[in-house]
């Protein structure tokens, strides 16, 4: 495989890859006016890429762009070396475009869709490039079909690789020509030629200064098209700036250089198109930024209200969380005097239910026990579900507020200004969106509370706290047991004057004092648990409110 063939394959691969990426992006563009406009430009660019791919094997297409009377047709004849298009005073305005190419090339190879006059000549100068004599942009003459010169010109220029811009001392500031040049420059190599060198002053310096801010202006040529055409028809060699222009077209822009030019032109077109897309998107971004700010503000306000409501509900019904925490702490402690007290506290309802069943003697008493036990089970299930119901109550109490609808109206207004089609103010959409957001928040909050329960259980199941409460309970048990042991073994047996064994009154009083002491210890411990739960709930609310 020759280097030129390899370069051709590489260029084809680049064009195919870029075309696929452009089509993929434009197909996935969001429904936003600025993005849709950028997608339309990307589609246009992909179409240009497909035209470029079809013309890779075709010779370079050189178009002549200039105002009326700037000598385009005469320069075409001079470059070809023969009279291939009408020029001079007989036809001062170019109406129908003319394609001049070699006989070995079919006009269809160039991809032109416009109605053109085709001239095919077997000339050496046409082996490497084809010439297009374009319609004059600064005239509004209509063709027979009603199409203007500008319409025909704009169909031609996207298919041209090199654009020779001709002008004169009087025409180089033509607004119409400059406007069409600005439209055609992306995707074409520009060459500037001042004609009428025999009768005009050299204005290339002024012309360059005028073009420099908007175009990359290389060497500019100053030629006499009429003299160059006469020398070519007489068989004389070209000279001066016209010779350098001909060498540029015949050597530097021909052959394998044509692919490089097409690639460079296409990349310039891609860069200009993407810049135009970015400019359009940047211009449309301020309303989107305002929408984002409004969303952040309204989200923070509604979230703060929702979290506050959720926190209040959790703090009101913290009994289920306390039971879960107490059960986890006792499971970590195992069996010990104080853990048995905590288990008894947690299962007090079961103990009372068992005692009532044990004391039941008649069917009526058993029926009453069944009612009591059913209510206790129902309450326990309700407590187990209270955490989830708490979140639902928070949602219901928050979502139905008028402020949520107000926030939706504010966001909808900003979205309309940004050109985004939304329907957040519709009742169904509002309820659906708020319910989804609340469900997601509740899920994360429940998971965070589960982790909080584990942290609290680990903190309160430590050895220091455990042995402190075990010591306090053990001290009371030791006092009671020592008093009973002293009375039984010493006072009633071994004392010089034995005393009677303590009666039932003592044991009732001792049981009451033990019960009160256990109650105080359980109250102190559960109070620590409640404070921990409140702290975790408050910390969770603060974390949720923070952005």
Coordinates of C-alpha atoms in Angstrom, one line a residue:
X1 CA 0.0 0.0 0.0
X2 CA 1.4 3.4 -1.0
X3 CA 1.8 6.2 1.5
X4 CA -0.9 8.2 -0.4
X5 CA -3.4 5.3 -0.2
X6 CA -2.6 4.9 3.6
X7 CA -3.1 8.6 4.1
X8 CA -6.4 8.4 2.2
X9 CA -7.6 5.5 4.4
X10 CA -6.6 7.4 7.6
X11 CA -8.6 10.4 6.4
X12 CA -11.6 8.2 5.7
X13 CA -11.4 6.7 9.2
X14 CA -11.2 10.2 10.7
X15 CA -14.2 11.5 8.8
X16 CA -16.3 8.4 9.6
X17 CA -15.4 8.6 13.3
X18 CA -16.2 12.3 13.5
X19 CA -19.4 11.8 11.5
X20 CA -20.6 9.1 13.9
X21 CA -19.8 11.1 17.0
X22 CA -21.6 14.2 15.5
X23 CA -24.7 12.1 14.7
X24 CA -24.7 10.4 18.1
X25 CA -24.5 13.7 19.9
X26 CA -27.1 15.5 17.9
X27 CA -29.5 12.5 18.3
X28 CA -29.1 12.6 22.1
X29 CA -29.4 16.4 22.4
X30 CA -31.8 17.5 25.1
X31 CA -35.1 19.2 24.4
X32 CA -33.8 22.7 24.9
X33 CA -33.8 25.3 22.2
X34 CA -30.1 26.1 22.4
X35 CA -29.2 22.4 22.4
X36 CA -31.6 21.7 19.5
X37 CA -30.0 24.5 17.5
X38 CA -26.6 23.0 18.2
X39 CA -27.9 19.6 17.2
X40 CA -29.1 21.0 13.9
X41 CA -25.7 22.5 13.2
X42 CA -24.1 19.2 14.1
X43 CA -26.4 17.4 11.6
X44 CA -25.4 20.0 8.9
X45 CA -21.7 19.3 9.8
X46 CA -22.2 15.6 9.5
X47 CA -23.8 16.2 6.0
X48 CA -20.7 18.1 5.0
X49 CA -18.5 15.3 6.3
X50 CA -20.4 12.8 4.0
X51 CA -19.9 15.2 1.1
X52 CA -16.2 15.4 1.9
X53 CA -15.9 11.6 2.0
X54 CA -17.5 11.3 -1.4
X55 CA -15.1 13.9 -2.9
X56 CA -11.8 12.5 -1.5
X57 CA -10.8 11.1 -4.9
X58 CA -12.0 14.1 -6.9
X59 CA -9.6 16.8 -7.8
X60 CA -9.4 20.0 -5.8
X61 CA -12.3 22.4 -6.4
X62 CA -11.3 26.0 -6.8
X63 CA -14.1 28.6 -6.8
X64 CA -13.9 32.2 -7.8
X65 CA -15.7 34.6 -5.5
X66 CA -15.9 38.3 -6.2
X67 CA -18.2 41.2 -7.0
X68 CA -19.5 42.3 -10.3
X69 CA -16.7 43.6 -12.6
X70 CA -13.8 42.2 -10.6
X71 CA -12.6 40.0 -13.4
X72 CA -13.4 36.6 -12.1
X73 CA -14.2 35.1 -15.5
X74 CA -11.1 36.6 -17.1
X75 CA -8.9 35.2 -14.3
X76 CA -10.5 31.8 -14.9
X77 CA -9.6 31.9 -18.6
X78 CA -6.1 33.0 -17.7
X79 CA -5.6 30.1 -15.2
X80 CA -6.9 27.5 -17.6
X81 CA -5.0 29.0 -20.5
X82 CA -8.0 29.0 -22.8
X83 CA -11.3 30.9 -23.1
X84 CA -13.7 28.6 -21.2
X85 CA -16.1 31.2 -19.8
X86 CA -17.5 34.4 -21.2
X87 CA -15.8 37.5 -20.0
X88 CA -15.5 41.2 -20.8
X89 CA -17.9 43.9 -21.4
X90 CA -20.3 41.7 -23.3
X91 CA -21.3 39.8 -20.1
X92 CA -20.4 41.9 -17.0
X93 CA -22.5 39.8 -14.6
X94 CA -22.1 36.1 -13.9
X95 CA -25.6 34.6 -13.6
X96 CA -25.2 30.8 -14.1
X97 CA -22.3 29.2 -12.4
X98 CA -19.7 27.5 -14.7
X99 CA -17.8 24.3 -13.8
X100 CA -14.5 23.9 -15.7
X101 CA -12.9 20.4 -15.4
X102 CA -10.9 17.9 -17.2
X103 CA -12.6 15.4 -19.6
X104 CA -11.5 12.5 -17.4
X105 CA -13.7 13.7 -14.5
X106 CA -17.5 13.5 -14.5
X107 CA -19.3 16.6 -13.1
X108 CA -21.1 14.2 -10.7
X109 CA -17.8 13.6 -8.8
X110 CA -17.9 17.0 -7.4
X111 CA -21.3 16.7 -5.7
X112 CA -22.8 19.9 -7.0
X113 CA -26.6 20.1 -6.7
X114 CA -27.1 23.5 -8.4
X115 CA -27.9 24.0 -12.1
X116 CA -24.5 24.6 -13.7
X117 CA -22.9 25.1 -17.1
X118 CA -20.2 22.5 -17.5
X119 CA -17.1 23.0 -19.6
X120 CA -14.8 20.0 -20.0
X121 CA -11.4 20.4 -21.7
X122 CA -8.4 18.1 -22.0
X123 CA -5.9 20.6 -20.6
X124 CA -2.9 19.9 -18.4
X125 CA -3.8 22.6 -16.0
X126 CA -7.1 20.9 -15.2
X127 CA -5.6 17.5 -14.2
X128 CA -5.1 18.6 -10.6
X129 CA -8.0 20.9 -9.9
X130 CA -11.4 22.1 -11.3
X131 CA -12.5 25.7 -11.5
X132 CA -15.9 27.2 -10.7
X133 CA -16.9 30.6 -11.9
X134 CA -19.4 31.6 -9.2
X135 CA -22.4 33.9 -9.6
X136 CA -21.8 37.5 -8.5
X137 CA -23.0 37.9 -4.8
X138 CA -23.6 41.7 -5.2
X139 CA -26.5 41.4 -7.7
X140 CA -30.1 40.3 -7.2
X141 CA -30.8 39.3 -10.8
X142 CA -33.2 36.3 -11.1
X143 CA -32.6 33.2 -13.2
X144 CA -35.4 31.9 -15.4
X145 CA -36.5 29.6 -12.6
X146 CA -36.7 32.5 -10.1
X147 CA -33.6 31.5 -8.2
X148 CA -31.3 34.4 -7.2
X149 CA -27.5 34.6 -7.7
X150 CA -27.1 34.4 -3.9
X151 CA -29.2 31.2 -3.6
X152 CA -27.1 29.6 -6.4
X153 CA -23.9 30.8 -4.8
X154 CA -24.7 29.4 -1.4
X155 CA -25.4 26.0 -2.9
X156 CA -22.0 25.9 -4.5
X157 CA -19.6 27.2 -1.8
X158 CA -19.9 24.3 0.6
X159 CA -18.5 22.0 -2.1
X160 CA -15.4 24.1 -2.8
X161 CA -12.0 23.4 -1.3
X162 CA -10.2 26.6 -2.3
X163 CA -11.8 30.0 -2.5
X164 CA -10.1 32.6 -4.7
X165 CA -11.5 36.0 -3.6
X166 CA -11.1 38.6 -6.4
X167 CA -11.5 42.3 -5.8
X168 CA -10.4 45.7 -7.2
X169 CA -9.4 49.0 -5.8
X170 CA -13.1 50.1 -5.8
X171 CA -14.7 46.8 -4.7
X172 CA -12.6 45.4 -1.8
X173 CA -14.9 46.9 0.8
X174 CA -18.1 45.4 -0.7
X175 CA -20.4 44.6 2.2
X176 CA -22.3 41.9 0.2
X177 CA -19.1 40.1 -0.9
X178 CA -17.7 40.3 2.7
X179 CA -20.9 38.8 4.1
X180 CA -20.8 35.8 1.7
X181 CA -17.1 35.4 2.4
X182 CA -17.7 35.2 6.1
X183 CA -20.3 32.5 5.5
X184 CA -18.1 30.5 3.1
X185 CA -14.7 30.9 4.9
X186 CA -15.2 28.0 7.4
X187 CA -14.2 24.9 5.4
X188 CA -12.3 26.6 2.6
X189 CA -8.7 27.6 1.9
X190 CA -8.7 31.4 1.1
X191 CA -6.6 33.1 -1.5
X192 CA -6.9 36.9 -2.1
X193 CA -6.2 38.3 -5.5
X194 CA -6.4 42.0 -6.5
X195 CA -7.2 42.3 -10.2
X196 CA -6.9 45.2 -12.7
X197 CA -3.2 45.6 -11.9
X198 CA -2.8 47.6 -15.2
X199 CA -5.2 50.4 -14.1
X200 CA -5.5 50.3 -10.3
X201 CA -3.3 51.2 -7.3
X202 CA -2.0 48.4 -5.1
X203 CA -4.4 48.3 -2.2
X204 CA -3.3 45.0 -0.7
X205 CA -1.9 46.6 2.4
X206 CA -5.3 48.2 3.2
X207 CA -7.1 45.1 2.2
X208 CA -5.0 42.9 4.5
X209 CA -5.5 45.3 7.4
X210 CA -9.3 45.1 6.9
X211 CA -9.3 41.3 6.6
X212 CA -6.8 40.5 9.4
X213 CA -9.2 40.7 12.4
X214 CA -11.5 38.0 10.9
X215 CA -9.3 35.9 8.5
X216 CA -5.9 34.2 8.3
X217 CA -4.6 36.2 5.3
X218 CA -1.5 34.7 3.6
X219 CA 0.2 36.0 0.5
X220 CA -2.0 38.3 -1.6
X221 CA -1.6 38.5 -5.3
X222 CA -1.7 41.6 -7.6
X223 CA -2.4 40.5 -11.2
X224 CA -3.6 41.8 -14.5
X225 CA -6.1 39.1 -15.6
X226 CA -6.6 40.4 -19.1
X227 CA -2.8 40.5 -19.8
X228 CA -2.4 37.1 -18.3
X229 CA -5.2 35.6 -20.4
X230 CA -3.8 37.2 -23.6
X231 CA -0.3 35.7 -22.8
X232 CA -1.8 32.3 -22.2
X233 CA -3.7 32.4 -25.5
X234 CA -0.6 33.5 -27.3
X235 CA 1.5 30.7 -25.9
X236 CA 3.7 32.9 -23.8
X237 CA 4.8 31.8 -20.3
X238 CA 3.1 33.5 -17.3
X239 CA 5.0 36.0 -15.2
X240 CA 4.9 38.0 -12.0
X241 CA 2.2 37.5 -9.4
X242 CA 0.1 35.5 -11.8
X243 CA 2.9 32.9 -12.2
X244 CA 3.2 32.6 -8.5
X245 CA -0.6 32.1 -8.2
X246 CA -0.5 29.4 -10.9
X247 CA 2.3 27.6 -9.2
X248 CA 0.4 27.7 -5.9
X249 CA -2.6 26.0 -7.5
X250 CA -0.6 23.6 -9.7
X251 CA 1.9 22.4 -7.2
X252 CA 1.3 23.4 -3.6
X253 CA -2.5 22.7 -3.7
X254 CA -2.6 19.8 -6.1
X255 CA -1.9 16.0 -5.8
X256 CA -1.6 14.6 -2.3
X257 CA -1.8 18.2 -0.9
X258 CA -5.5 18.3 -1.9
X259 CA -6.3 15.7 0.8
X260 CA -4.4 17.8 3.4
X261 CA -6.3 20.9 2.3
X262 CA -9.6 19.2 2.5
X263 CA -8.8 17.8 5.9
X264 CA -7.6 21.2 7.2
X265 CA -10.6 22.9 5.7
X266 CA -13.0 20.4 7.3
X267 CA -11.3 20.7 10.7
X268 CA -11.6 24.5 10.4
X269 CA -15.2 24.0 9.6
X270 CA -15.7 21.7 12.6
X271 CA -13.9 24.2 14.9
X272 CA -16.0 27.1 13.7
X273 CA -19.2 25.0 14.0
X274 CA -18.4 23.9 17.5
X275 CA -17.5 27.4 18.4
X276 CA -20.9 28.6 17.1
X277 CA -22.6 25.8 19.1
X278 CA -20.7 26.8 22.2
X279 CA -21.5 30.4 21.8
X280 CA -25.2 29.7 21.4
X281 CA -25.1 27.4 24.5
X282 CA -23.2 30.1 26.5
X283 CA -25.7 32.7 25.5
X284 CA -28.6 30.5 26.7
X285 CA -26.9 29.5 30.0
X286 CA -27.7 32.6 32.2
X287 CA -31.4 31.7 32.5
X288 CA -30.3 28.1 33.2
X289 CA -28.0 29.4 36.0
X290 CA -30.9 31.4 37.4
X291 CA -33.0 28.2 37.3
X292 CA -30.3 26.3 39.1
X293 CA -30.0 29.0 41.8
X294 CA -33.8 29.0 42.2
X295 CA -33.9 25.2 42.4
X296 CA -31.1 25.3 45.1
X297 CA -33.0 27.9 47.1
X298 CA -36.4 26.3 46.9
X299 CA -34.9 22.8 47.6
X300 CA -33.1 24.1 50.7
X301 CA -36.3 25.8 51.9
X302 CA -38.6 22.9 51.3
X303 CA -36.0 20.4 52.6
X304 CA -35.5 22.4 55.8
X305 CA -39.3 22.4 56.4
X306 CA -39.6 18.7 55.6
X307 CA -36.6 17.7 57.8
X308 CA -37.9 19.8 60.7
X309 CA -41.3 18.1 60.4
X310 CA -39.6 14.7 60.2
X311 CA -37.4 15.5 63.2
X312 CA -40.4 16.6 65.3
X313 CA -42.3 13.4 64.4
X314 CA -39.3 11.2 65.3
X315 CA -38.9 13.0 68.6
X316 CA -42.6 12.6 69.4
X317 CA -42.6 8.9 68.8
X318 CA -39.1 7.8 69.8
X319 CA -40.3 4.8 71.8
X320 CA -39.8 2.3 69.0
X321 CA -36.3 3.5 68.4
X322 CA -35.7 3.4 72.2
X323 CA -36.9 -0.2 72.3
X324 CA -34.7 -1.2 69.4
X325 CA -31.7 0.5 71.1
X326 CA -32.5 -1.1 74.4
X327 CA -32.8 -4.6 72.8
X328 CA -29.5 -4.2 71.0
X329 CA -27.7 -3.0 74.2
X330 CA -29.0 -5.9 76.3
X331 CA -28.0 -8.4 73.5
X332 CA -24.5 -7.0 73.6
X333 CA -24.3 -7.2 77.4
X334 CA -25.5 -10.8 77.7
X335 CA -26.7 -12.0 81.1
X336 CA -26.0 -9.9 84.2
X337 CA -28.1 -8.5 87.0
X338 CA -28.7 -5.1 85.4
X339 CA -29.3 -6.6 81.9
X340 CA -31.9 -8.8 83.4
X341 CA -33.6 -5.7 84.9
X342 CA -33.5 -4.1 81.4
X343 CA -35.0 -7.2 79.8
X344 CA -37.7 -7.2 82.4
X345 CA -38.4 -3.6 81.7
X346 CA -38.6 -4.2 78.0
X347 CA -40.8 -7.3 78.5
X348 CA -43.0 -5.8 81.2
X349 CA -46.1 -6.2 79.2
X350 CA -45.3 -9.9 78.6
X351 CA -44.7 -10.5 82.3
X352 CA -48.0 -8.9 83.2
X353 CA -49.8 -10.9 80.5
X354 CA -48.3 -14.2 81.7
X355 CA -49.2 -13.3 85.3
X356 CA -52.8 -12.5 84.3
X357 CA -53.1 -15.8 82.4
X358 CA -51.7 -17.7 85.3
X359 CA -54.3 -16.1 87.6
X360 CA -57.2 -16.7 85.2
X361 CA -59.7 -19.2 86.7
X362 CA -62.9 -18.7 84.7
X363 CA -63.8 -18.4 80.9
X364 CA -64.6 -14.7 81.4
X365 CA -61.2 -14.0 82.9
X366 CA -59.5 -15.9 80.0
X367 CA -61.6 -13.8 77.6
X368 CA -60.5 -10.6 79.3
X369 CA -56.9 -11.8 79.1
X370 CA -57.3 -12.4 75.3
X371 CA -58.6 -8.9 74.8
X372 CA -55.6 -7.5 76.8
X373 CA -53.1 -9.6 75.0
X374 CA -54.5 -8.8 71.6
X375 CA -54.3 -5.1 72.3
X376 CA -50.7 -5.4 73.6
X377 CA -49.6 -7.3 70.4
X378 CA -51.4 -4.7 68.3
X379 CA -49.7 -1.8 70.1
X380 CA -46.3 -3.5 69.7
X381 CA -46.8 -3.9 66.0
X382 CA -47.9 -0.3 65.7
X383 CA -44.8 0.7 67.6
X384 CA -42.6 -1.3 65.2
X385 CA -44.2 0.4 62.3
X386 CA -44.2 3.9 63.8
X387 CA -40.7 4.8 62.4
X388 CA -42.0 4.3 58.8
X389 CA -45.4 5.9 59.7
X390 CA -43.5 8.8 61.2
X391 CA -41.8 9.5 57.9
X392 CA -45.1 9.2 56.0
X393 CA -46.8 11.7 58.4
X394 CA -43.9 14.1 57.9
X395 CA -44.4 13.8 54.1
X396 CA -48.2 14.3 54.4
X397 CA -47.8 17.2 56.7
X398 CA -45.2 18.9 54.5
X399 CA -46.1 18.1 50.9
X400 CA -49.7 19.4 51.2
X401 CA -48.5 22.9 52.3
X402 CA -49.1 25.8 49.9
X403 CA -45.4 26.7 50.1
X404 CA -44.5 23.6 48.1
X405 CA -46.9 24.7 45.3
X406 CA -45.4 28.2 45.5
X407 CA -41.9 26.8 45.1
X408 CA -43.1 24.8 42.1
X409 CA -44.5 27.9 40.5
X410 CA -41.3 29.8 41.1
X411 CA -39.2 27.0 39.5
X412 CA -41.6 26.7 36.6
X413 CA -41.2 30.4 35.9
X414 CA -37.5 30.1 35.8
X415 CA -37.7 27.0 33.6
X416 CA -39.9 28.7 31.1
X417 CA -37.4 31.6 30.9
X418 CA -34.6 29.1 30.3
X419 CA -36.6 27.5 27.5
X420 CA -37.0 24.2 29.3
X421 CA -40.4 22.4 29.0
X422 CA -41.5 21.3 32.5
X423 CA -44.8 20.6 34.2
X424 CA -43.9 20.7 37.9
X425 CA -46.9 22.9 38.7
X426 CA -49.5 20.4 37.6
X427 CA -51.1 18.7 40.6
X428 CA -50.3 15.1 39.5
X429 CA -46.7 15.9 38.6
X430 CA -46.2 17.9 41.8
X431 CA -47.5 15.1 44.0
X432 CA -45.5 12.5 42.0
X433 CA -42.3 14.4 42.2
X434 CA -42.7 15.3 45.8
X435 CA -43.6 11.7 46.7
X436 CA -40.5 10.4 44.9
X437 CA -38.2 12.9 46.6
X438 CA -39.7 12.2 50.0
X439 CA -39.4 8.4 49.5
X440 CA -35.8 8.8 48.5
X441 CA -35.1 11.0 51.5
X442 CA -36.9 8.7 53.9
X443 CA -34.9 5.7 52.7
X444 CA -31.6 7.5 53.3
X445 CA -32.9 8.8 56.7
X446 CA -34.0 5.4 57.8
X447 CA -30.6 3.9 56.8
X448 CA -28.9 6.6 58.7
X449 CA -31.0 6.1 61.8
X450 CA -30.2 2.4 61.7
X451 CA -26.5 3.2 61.7
X452 CA -27.1 5.7 64.5
X453 CA -28.8 3.0 66.6
X454 CA -25.8 0.7 66.1
X455 CA -23.4 3.6 67.1
X456 CA -25.4 4.4 70.2
X457 CA -25.6 0.7 71.2
X458 CA -21.9 0.4 70.9
X459 CA -21.4 3.5 72.9
X460 CA -23.7 2.6 75.7
X461 CA -22.7 -1.0 75.8
X462 CA -19.1 -0.1 76.8
X463 CA -17.5 -1.6 79.9
X464 CA -17.4 1.7 81.9
X465 CA -21.1 2.4 81.6
X466 CA -22.0 -1.3 82.1
X467 CA -20.0 -1.8 85.3
X468 CA -21.2 1.5 86.7
X469 CA -24.9 0.4 86.6
X470 CA -24.0 -3.1 87.6
X471 CA -22.1 -1.7 90.6
X472 CA -25.0 0.5 91.7
X473 CA -27.5 -2.4 91.4
X474 CA -25.1 -4.8 93.0
X475 CA -24.6 -2.4 95.9
X476 CA -28.4 -2.4 96.6
X477 CA -28.5 -6.2 96.3
X478 CA -25.5 -6.6 98.6
X479 CA -27.1 -4.3 101.2
X480 CA -30.4 -6.3 101.2
X481 CA -28.7 -9.7 101.1
X482 CA -26.3 -8.8 103.9
X483 CA -29.2 -7.5 106.1
X484 CA -31.1 -10.8 105.5
X485 CA -28.1 -13.0 106.0
X486 CA -27.1 -11.2 109.2
X487 CA -30.6 -11.6 110.6
X488 CA -30.9 -15.2 109.7
X489 CA -27.4 -16.5 110.6
X490 CA -26.3 -14.2 113.4
X491 CA -29.2 -12.4 115.0
X492 CA -31.4 -15.4 115.2
X493 CA -28.7 -18.1 115.9
X494 CA -25.4 -16.8 117.1
X495 CA -26.2 -13.6 118.9
X496 CA -26.1 -13.6 122.8
X497 CA -29.7 -12.6 122.7
X498 CA -31.3 -14.1 119.6
X499 CA -34.0 -12.1 117.8
X500 CA -36.8 -13.4 115.7
X501 CA -36.3 -13.9 111.9
X502 CA -37.5 -10.9 109.8
X503 CA -41.1 -11.2 108.8
X504 CA -43.0 -10.6 105.6
X505 CA -43.2 -6.9 106.2
X506 CA -39.4 -6.6 105.9
X507 CA -39.4 -8.5 102.6
X508 CA -42.2 -6.4 101.2
X509 CA -40.4 -3.2 102.2
X510 CA -37.1 -4.5 100.8
X511 CA -38.9 -5.5 97.5
X512 CA -40.4 -2.0 97.2
X513 CA -37.0 -0.4 97.8
X514 CA -35.3 -2.7 95.3
X515 CA -38.0 -2.0 92.8
X516 CA -37.6 1.8 93.3
X517 CA -33.8 1.5 93.0
X518 CA -34.2 -0.5 89.8
X519 CA -36.7 2.0 88.5
X520 CA -34.3 4.9 89.2
X521 CA -31.4 3.0 87.4
X522 CA -33.6 2.1 84.4
X523 CA -34.9 5.7 84.2
X524 CA -31.3 7.0 84.3
X525 CA -30.1 4.6 81.7
X526 CA -33.1 5.0 79.3
X527 CA -32.7 8.8 79.8
X528 CA -29.2 8.5 78.4
X529 CA -30.5 6.5 75.5
X530 CA -33.2 9.1 74.8
X531 CA -30.7 11.9 74.9
X532 CA -28.5 9.9 72.5
X533 CA -31.4 9.3 70.1
X534 CA -32.4 13.0 70.2
X535 CA -28.8 14.0 69.5
X536 CA -28.6 11.6 66.5
X537 CA -32.0 12.8 65.1
X538 CA -30.9 16.5 65.5
X539 CA -27.5 15.7 63.9
X540 CA -29.3 13.9 61.0
X541 CA -31.6 16.8 60.4
X542 CA -28.7 19.2 60.3
X543 CA -26.8 17.0 57.9
X544 CA -29.8 16.8 55.6
X545 CA -30.4 20.5 55.5
X546 CA -26.8 21.3 54.6
X547 CA -26.2 21.3 50.8

